[in-house]
Tab-separated table of C-alpha atoms and ligand atoms in Angstrom:
chain	number	residue	atom	x	y	z
A	1	MET	CA	0.000	0.000	0.000
A	2	ASN	CA	3.070	2.285	-0.139
A	3	ASN	CA	2.109	3.638	3.269
A	4	GLN	CA	-0.366	5.891	1.578
A	5	ILE	CA	-2.860	6.188	4.401
A	6	PHE	CA	-4.771	9.449	4.576
A	7	ALA	CA	-7.090	11.262	6.959
A	8	ALA	CA	-9.942	12.636	4.838
A	9	PRO	CA	-11.010	16.281	4.832
A	10	LEU	CA	-14.071	16.708	7.075
A	11	ALA	CA	-15.470	20.242	7.164
A	12	GLY	CA	-16.085	21.425	10.723
A	13	ILE	CA	-14.107	18.485	12.109
A	14	THR	CA	-10.531	18.098	10.825
A	15	ASP	CA	-9.432	21.511	12.051
A	16	LYS	CA	-5.991	22.189	13.495
A	17	PRO	CA	-6.773	20.861	17.016
A	18	PHE	CA	-8.204	17.581	15.672
A	19	ARG	CA	-5.337	17.182	13.209
A	20	ARG	CA	-2.879	17.560	16.070
A	21	ILE	CA	-4.615	14.768	17.973
A	22	ILE	CA	-4.599	12.511	14.897
A	23	ARG	CA	-0.948	13.278	14.237
A	24	GLN	CA	0.072	12.409	17.770
A	25	PHE	CA	-0.984	8.801	17.112
A	26	ALA	CA	0.091	8.597	13.486
A	27	PRO	CA	3.073	10.875	12.875
A	28	ASP	CA	3.623	9.855	9.253
A	29	VAL	CA	0.158	9.678	7.750
A	30	SER	CA	-1.070	12.226	5.259
A	31	LEU	CA	-3.806	14.624	6.348
A	32	VAL	CA	-6.074	16.854	4.303
A	33	THR	CA	-7.517	20.108	5.705
A	34	GLU	CA	-11.194	21.004	5.731
A	35	MET	CA	-12.208	22.556	2.409
A	36	ILE	CA	-11.539	26.276	2.064
A	37	SER	CA	-13.314	28.523	-0.437
A	38	CYS	CA	-10.953	30.169	-2.948
A	39	HIS	CA	-13.079	33.323	-2.719
A	40	SER	CA	-12.742	33.686	1.031
A	41	LEU	CA	-9.068	32.777	0.931
A	42	VAL	CA	-8.120	35.275	-1.764
A	43	GLY	CA	-10.494	37.925	-0.370
A	44	GLN	CA	-9.233	37.245	3.175
A	45	HIS	CA	-12.808	37.001	4.417
A	46	LYS	CA	-13.241	36.786	8.142
A	47	ASN	CA	-15.069	33.416	8.078
A	48	CYS	CA	-12.030	31.860	6.504
A	49	ILE	CA	-9.681	32.599	9.366
A	50	ARG	CA	-11.076	29.650	11.295
A	51	ASN	CA	-9.872	27.075	8.831
A	52	PHE	CA	-6.852	28.754	7.330
A	53	ASP	CA	-3.653	28.046	9.227
A	54	GLU	CA	0.058	27.934	9.015
A	55	TYR	CA	0.844	24.354	8.031
A	56	GLY	CA	4.620	24.338	8.321
A	57	ASP	CA	4.585	22.326	11.567
A	58	GLU	CA	1.981	19.822	10.371
A	59	GLY	CA	4.000	17.198	8.505
A	60	ASN	CA	2.579	15.829	5.277
A	61	ILE	CA	-0.544	17.912	4.878
A	62	GLY	CA	-2.630	18.738	1.822
A	63	ALA	CA	-4.728	21.896	1.867
A	64	GLN	CA	-8.064	21.545	0.153
A	65	ILE	CA	-9.722	24.320	-1.845
A	66	PHE	CA	-13.024	24.589	-3.621
A	67	GLY	CA	-14.281	27.009	-6.233
A	68	ALA	CA	-15.259	27.412	-9.863
A	69	ASP	CA	-12.979	30.272	-10.912
A	70	ALA	CA	-9.681	28.968	-12.284
A	71	ASP	CA	-7.735	32.199	-11.654
A	72	LEU	CA	-8.917	32.502	-8.058
A	73	MET	CA	-8.219	28.804	-7.478
A	74	GLY	CA	-4.653	29.321	-8.694
A	75	GLN	CA	-4.195	32.307	-6.372
A	76	ALA	CA	-5.672	30.357	-3.461
A	77	ALA	CA	-3.334	27.441	-4.178
A	78	LYS	CA	-0.348	29.794	-4.028
A	79	ILE	CA	-1.514	31.263	-0.682
A	80	LEU	CA	-1.774	27.737	0.754
A	81	GLN	CA	1.627	26.742	-0.595
A	82	ASP	CA	3.113	29.837	1.071
A	83	ALA	CA	1.369	28.830	4.313
A	84	GLY	CA	3.268	25.529	4.306
A	85	ALA	CA	0.892	23.038	2.647
A	86	LYS	CA	2.776	20.088	1.155
A	87	TRP	CA	0.261	19.634	-1.616
A	88	ILE	CA	-2.963	21.200	-2.885
A	89	ASP	CA	-6.134	19.137	-3.086
A	90	ILE	CA	-9.028	20.350	-5.242
A	91	ASN	CA	-12.527	19.453	-4.101
A	92	MET	CA	-14.456	17.869	-6.978
A	93	GLY	CA	-16.874	15.797	-4.935
A	94	CYS	CA	-18.745	17.936	-2.387
A	95	PRO	CA	-22.485	17.405	-3.021
A	96	VAL	CA	-23.956	20.104	-0.751
A	97	PRO	CA	-26.076	22.579	-2.754
A	98	LYS	CA	-24.136	25.620	-1.494
A	99	VAL	CA	-21.001	24.242	-3.152
A	100	ALA	CA	-22.174	21.947	-5.970
A	101	THR	CA	-25.178	23.825	-7.356
A	102	ARG	CA	-25.027	27.430	-6.207
A	103	ALA	CA	-21.259	27.869	-6.552
A	104	GLY	CA	-20.814	25.463	-9.510
A	105	ALA	CA	-17.878	23.949	-7.616
A	106	GLY	CA	-17.191	20.666	-5.769
A	107	ALA	CA	-19.225	17.840	-7.312
A	108	PHE	CA	-20.425	20.133	-10.126
A	109	LEU	CA	-16.977	19.817	-11.703
A	110	MET	CA	-17.805	16.159	-12.411
A	111	LYS	CA	-20.321	17.592	-14.910
A	112	ASP	CA	-17.932	20.089	-16.470
A	113	HIS	CA	-14.645	18.360	-17.205
A	114	VAL	CA	-13.432	21.283	-19.334
A	115	LEU	CA	-13.682	23.662	-16.376
A	116	ALA	CA	-12.245	20.982	-14.078
A	117	GLY	CA	-9.216	20.709	-16.387
A	118	LYS	CA	-8.740	24.497	-16.480
A	119	ILE	CA	-8.860	24.722	-12.682
A	120	ILE	CA	-6.318	21.916	-12.270
A	121	GLU	CA	-4.003	23.452	-14.898
A	122	GLN	CA	-4.165	26.875	-13.245
A	123	CYS	CA	-3.401	25.426	-9.805
A	124	VAL	CA	-0.526	23.339	-11.194
A	125	LYS	CA	0.876	26.450	-12.891
A	126	SER	CA	0.591	28.536	-9.719
A	127	VAL	CA	2.499	26.273	-7.320
A	128	ASN	CA	5.546	24.040	-7.268
A	129	ILE	CA	4.027	21.398	-4.968
A	130	PRO	CA	1.823	18.487	-6.128
A	131	VAL	CA	-1.842	19.038	-6.957
A	132	SER	CA	-4.460	16.315	-6.432
A	133	ILE	CA	-8.220	16.116	-6.853
A	134	LYS	CA	-10.806	14.450	-4.641
A	135	THR	CA	-13.873	13.230	-6.459
A	136	ARG	CA	-16.659	10.644	-6.569
A	137	LEU	CA	-17.743	7.926	-9.010
A	138	GLY	CA	-19.818	10.444	-10.954
A	139	TRP	CA	-22.823	12.778	-10.821
A	140	ASP	CA	-25.415	9.993	-10.563
A	141	GLU	CA	-25.949	6.317	-11.378
A	142	ALA	CA	-26.307	7.105	-15.101
A	143	HIS	CA	-23.087	9.149	-15.204
A	144	LYS	CA	-20.339	7.202	-13.458
A	145	ASP	CA	-17.591	8.761	-15.570
A	146	TRP	CA	-14.839	9.147	-12.975
A	147	GLN	CA	-12.312	7.527	-15.287
A	148	ASP	CA	-12.774	10.371	-17.789
A	149	LEU	CA	-12.164	12.900	-15.018
A	150	VAL	CA	-9.016	11.043	-13.944
A	151	HIS	CA	-7.831	11.244	-17.541
A	152	VAL	CA	-8.491	15.022	-17.568
A	153	ALA	CA	-6.676	15.344	-14.228
A	154	HIS	CA	-3.676	13.515	-15.653
A	155	GLU	CA	-3.605	15.647	-18.816
A	156	SER	CA	-3.876	18.798	-16.688
A	157	GLY	CA	-0.935	17.935	-14.454
A	158	ALA	CA	-2.508	16.469	-11.301
A	159	THR	CA	-0.387	13.952	-9.407
A	160	PHE	CA	-3.026	11.704	-7.837
A	161	VAL	CA	-6.749	11.329	-7.219
A	162	SER	CA	-8.811	10.393	-4.151
A	163	LEU	CA	-11.968	8.549	-5.149
A	164	HIS	CA	-15.043	8.292	-2.900
A	165	GLY	CA	-17.041	5.217	-3.941
A	166	ARG	CA	-20.405	6.965	-4.144
A	167	THR	CA	-22.067	9.254	-6.692
A	168	ARG	CA	-23.041	12.856	-6.001
A	169	ALA	CA	-26.702	11.743	-6.015
A	170	GLN	CA	-26.001	9.238	-3.235
A	171	GLY	CA	-24.645	11.906	-0.912
A	172	TYR	CA	-23.550	9.874	2.108
A	173	THR	CA	-26.283	7.225	1.908
A	174	GLY	CA	-25.956	3.563	1.017
A	175	SER	CA	-22.597	1.840	0.961
A	176	ALA	CA	-19.508	3.033	-0.849
A	177	VAL	CA	-18.696	0.622	-3.675
A	178	LEU	CA	-15.371	0.924	-5.411
A	179	PRO	CA	-14.807	-0.946	-8.675
A	180	GLN	CA	-11.618	-2.828	-9.483
A	181	LYS	CA	-9.068	-0.165	-10.461
A	182	PRO	CA	-8.743	-0.411	-14.247
A	183	SER	CA	-5.199	-1.098	-15.445
A	184	ASN	CA	-5.230	1.769	-17.949
A	185	ILE	CA	-5.771	4.475	-15.310
A	186	GLU	CA	-2.831	6.875	-15.507
A	187	LEU	CA	-2.708	8.190	-11.917
A	188	PRO	CA	-2.430	6.680	-8.439
A	189	ILE	CA	-5.924	6.432	-6.939
A	190	ILE	CA	-6.576	6.656	-3.201
A	191	ALA	CA	-9.677	4.708	-2.197
A	192	ASN	CA	-12.224	6.401	0.061
A	193	GLY	CA	-15.617	5.612	1.528
A	194	ASP	CA	-16.589	3.365	4.456
A	195	ILE	CA	-12.971	2.367	5.138
A	196	LYS	CA	-12.450	1.898	8.873
A	197	THR	CA	-10.209	-1.101	9.496
A	198	LEU	CA	-7.056	-2.800	8.299
A	199	ALA	CA	-9.275	-5.420	6.621
A	200	ASP	CA	-11.038	-2.648	4.663
A	201	ILE	CA	-7.653	-1.336	3.566
A	202	GLU	CA	-6.554	-4.788	2.457
A	203	ARG	CA	-9.791	-5.115	0.483
A	204	VAL	CA	-9.157	-1.917	-1.533
A	205	GLU	CA	-5.521	-2.862	-1.949
A	206	LYS	CA	-6.680	-6.101	-3.608
A	207	LEU	CA	-8.848	-3.998	-5.922
A	208	GLY	CA	-5.672	-2.301	-7.138
A	209	TYR	CA	-5.881	1.014	-5.261
A	210	ASP	CA	-2.715	2.835	-4.336
A	211	GLY	CA	-3.760	4.078	-0.916
A	212	ALA	CA	-6.723	4.482	1.426
A	213	MET	CA	-8.407	7.487	3.008
A	214	ILE	CA	-10.421	7.378	6.231
A	215	GLY	CA	-13.043	9.989	7.085
A	216	ARG	CA	-15.873	9.223	9.509
A	217	GLY	CA	-13.923	6.348	10.988
A	218	LEU	CA	-11.889	9.030	12.788
A	219	LEU	CA	-14.837	10.400	14.739
A	220	GLY	CA	-14.379	9.626	18.397
A	221	GLN	CA	-11.352	7.482	17.578
A	222	PRO	CA	-8.596	9.709	16.185
A	223	TRP	CA	-6.074	6.959	16.984
A	224	ILE	CA	-7.464	4.686	14.271
A	225	LEU	CA	-4.844	5.613	11.669
A	226	GLY	CA	-2.088	5.026	14.215
A	227	VAL	CA	-3.532	1.631	15.173
A	228	ILE	CA	-3.708	0.649	11.483
A	229	CYS	CA	-0.145	1.837	10.835
A	230	GLY	CA	1.122	0.142	14.011
A	231	THR	CA	2.376	3.358	15.630
A	232	CYS	CA	0.041	3.202	18.650
A	233	GLU	CA	-2.468	1.086	20.529
A	234	ILE	CA	-6.039	2.005	21.363
A	235	PRO	CA	-5.751	4.352	24.376
A	236	LYS	CA	-6.764	2.832	27.703
A	237	ASN	CA	-8.754	5.858	28.786
A	238	VAL	CA	-10.493	7.710	25.965
A	239	GLY	CA	-11.277	10.506	28.419
A	240	GLU	CA	-7.625	11.563	28.513
A	241	ILE	CA	-7.667	12.089	24.748
A	242	ALA	CA	-10.990	13.910	24.933
A	243	MET	CA	-9.550	16.201	27.616
A	244	GLN	CA	-6.453	16.914	25.536
A	245	HIS	CA	-8.647	17.634	22.540
A	246	LEU	CA	-10.763	20.053	24.579
A	247	ASP	CA	-7.618	21.883	25.749
A	248	LEU	CA	-6.368	22.233	22.163
A	249	ILE	CA	-9.748	23.527	21.018
A	250	ILE	CA	-9.857	26.095	23.819
A	251	ASP	CA	-6.279	27.191	23.058
A	252	TYR	CA	-7.159	27.632	19.419
A	253	TYR	CA	-10.655	29.173	19.526
A	254	GLY	CA	-11.024	30.360	23.130
A	255	ALA	CA	-13.536	28.831	25.578
A	256	LYS	CA	-16.611	30.754	24.396
A	257	ALA	CA	-16.439	29.543	20.790
A	258	GLY	CA	-14.575	26.314	21.533
A	259	ILE	CA	-16.890	24.680	24.073
A	260	PRO	CA	-19.870	24.487	21.679
A	261	MET	CA	-17.524	23.128	18.981
A	262	PHE	CA	-16.298	20.417	21.310
A	263	ARG	CA	-19.813	19.086	22.034
A	264	LYS	CA	-19.991	16.876	18.945
A	265	HIS	CA	-16.583	15.405	19.755
A	266	ALA	CA	-17.727	14.696	23.333
A	267	ALA	CA	-20.673	12.778	21.864
A	268	TRP	CA	-18.404	10.737	19.580
A	269	TYR	CA	-15.816	10.020	22.284
A	270	SER	CA	-18.498	8.830	24.707
A	271	ALA	CA	-20.620	6.859	22.213
A	272	GLY	CA	-21.574	3.405	23.447
A	273	MET	CA	-20.407	4.034	27.018
A	274	GLN	CA	-22.635	3.570	30.004
A	275	ASN	CA	-24.692	6.713	30.791
A	276	SER	CA	-23.413	8.429	27.645
A	277	ALA	CA	-26.871	9.770	26.759
A	278	GLN	CA	-27.109	11.643	30.095
A	279	PHE	CA	-23.504	12.785	29.730
A	280	ARG	CA	-24.263	14.263	26.292
A	281	ILE	CA	-27.347	16.088	27.545
A	282	LYS	CA	-25.286	17.699	30.307
A	283	VAL	CA	-22.369	18.534	27.961
A	284	ASN	CA	-24.768	20.286	25.601
A	285	GLN	CA	-25.918	22.625	28.370
A	286	ILE	CA	-22.531	23.598	29.774
A	287	THR	CA	-20.776	26.790	28.719
A	288	ASP	CA	-18.188	26.998	31.510
A	289	GLU	CA	-14.769	25.410	31.034
A	290	LYS	CA	-14.289	24.242	34.623
A	291	GLU	CA	-17.791	22.785	34.816
A	292	LEU	CA	-17.243	20.869	31.575
A	293	LYS	CA	-13.890	19.533	32.709
A	294	ASP	CA	-15.331	18.458	36.081
A	295	LEU	CA	-18.103	16.571	34.278
A	296	MET	CA	-15.602	14.880	31.956
A	297	LYS	CA	-13.397	13.917	34.921
A	298	GLU	CA	-16.365	12.344	36.631
A	299	PHE	CA	-17.617	10.551	33.488
A	300	TRP	CA	-14.257	9.110	32.507
A	301	SER	CA	-12.916	8.673	36.081
A	302	LEU	CA	-9.910	10.899	35.378
B	401	FMN	C1	-19.100	16.091	8.089
B	401	FMN	C2	-18.367	15.826	6.804
B	401	FMN	C3	-17.590	16.824	6.260
B	401	FMN	C4	-16.913	16.609	5.050
B	401	FMN	N1	-16.122	17.593	4.533
B	401	FMN	C5	-15.440	17.373	3.387
B	401	FMN	C6	-14.572	18.370	2.857
B	401	FMN	O1	-14.378	19.457	3.422
B	401	FMN	N2	-13.940	18.081	1.684
B	401	FMN	C7	-14.108	16.885	1.031
B	401	FMN	O2	-13.498	16.662	-0.022
B	401	FMN	N3	-14.885	15.920	1.531
B	401	FMN	C8	-15.549	16.137	2.684
B	401	FMN	N4	-16.315	15.150	3.206
B	401	FMN	C9	-16.310	13.803	2.575
B	401	FMN	C10	-15.256	12.922	3.244
B	401	FMN	O3	-13.956	13.436	3.050
B	401	FMN	C11	-15.276	11.483	2.681
B	401	FMN	O4	-15.091	11.547	1.283
B	401	FMN	C12	-16.620	10.796	2.962
B	401	FMN	O5	-17.058	11.022	4.285
B	401	FMN	C13	-16.492	9.272	2.716
B	401	FMN	O6	-15.461	8.715	3.496
B	401	FMN	P1	-15.745	7.968	4.927
B	401	FMN	O7	-16.806	6.929	4.665
B	401	FMN	O8	-14.427	7.405	5.325
B	401	FMN	O9	-16.273	9.034	5.854
B	401	FMN	C14	-17.019	15.353	4.391
B	401	FMN	C15	-17.816	14.341	4.953
B	401	FMN	C16	-18.481	14.567	6.141
B	401	FMN	C17	-19.321	13.457	6.722
């Protein structure tokens, strides 16, 4: 598998604090940032500050951008290269209407391969680091033309492709189904979708894929990549990791903004544990740092 194990971009989740937690368990894996709009990046919009960072201290990290304007995408790619990204990933799979229909970006580029090619070319021209795309099988069941898009990506100078085994129409429903990788595909393809275990990785390896990318499998278990790569074991007390994560979030965003952001992580970390439903209800009401930490200490016996 060439050690090509990736943490997937997850908007609102794989921010700098979460990436730091993942990295602590799996120092050598590749991570991708949450998607960033080329418009907000180039225009330095305020809402972008949250997910635009300096990446120099983050190891092998790809910064993901989305947009439909080739020039702006090129400029955004350059900004991210200057911020320390090791490669640029272009979002060509996001199905949410704000991105795919209203902005003509993300998954929409699976419908417009000419524009997709122009965007890739402009990004490749603007940076001297690799450029990849992340896409899906196609727009819908009747248009599973991902191989054509891979061909365009290759012609336009992209270095590799991450492929989510669902169509845009499927969103996140049903199971991801990846076909055998055809032998005439010109680029390395990283398999994505419903991959959570070493057995899943071995399955996509047998299908001919060159790497594997894990998204939702990271929720509440950021050590999973490390366990798969053999660089860590499952932590004995999940609460210690949750507490560390909370501290990183508060350092990064401050307590007022950070505590509400941490709530979903608290739910994932505690899932399946005894009394977790009551714990979640209490977590969702707390706004004070000390109160939250006291509750976590009690719940996880820290
Ligand atoms: C909450 C959430 C946020 C996501 N954000 C992004 C994103 O910013 N960029 C992107 O390319 N894909 C995004 N995705 C898609 C994932 O990267 C991945 O392709 C998908 O979840 C399938 O992989 P998984 O089954 O391992 O989760 C997101 C998915 C979820 C559930």
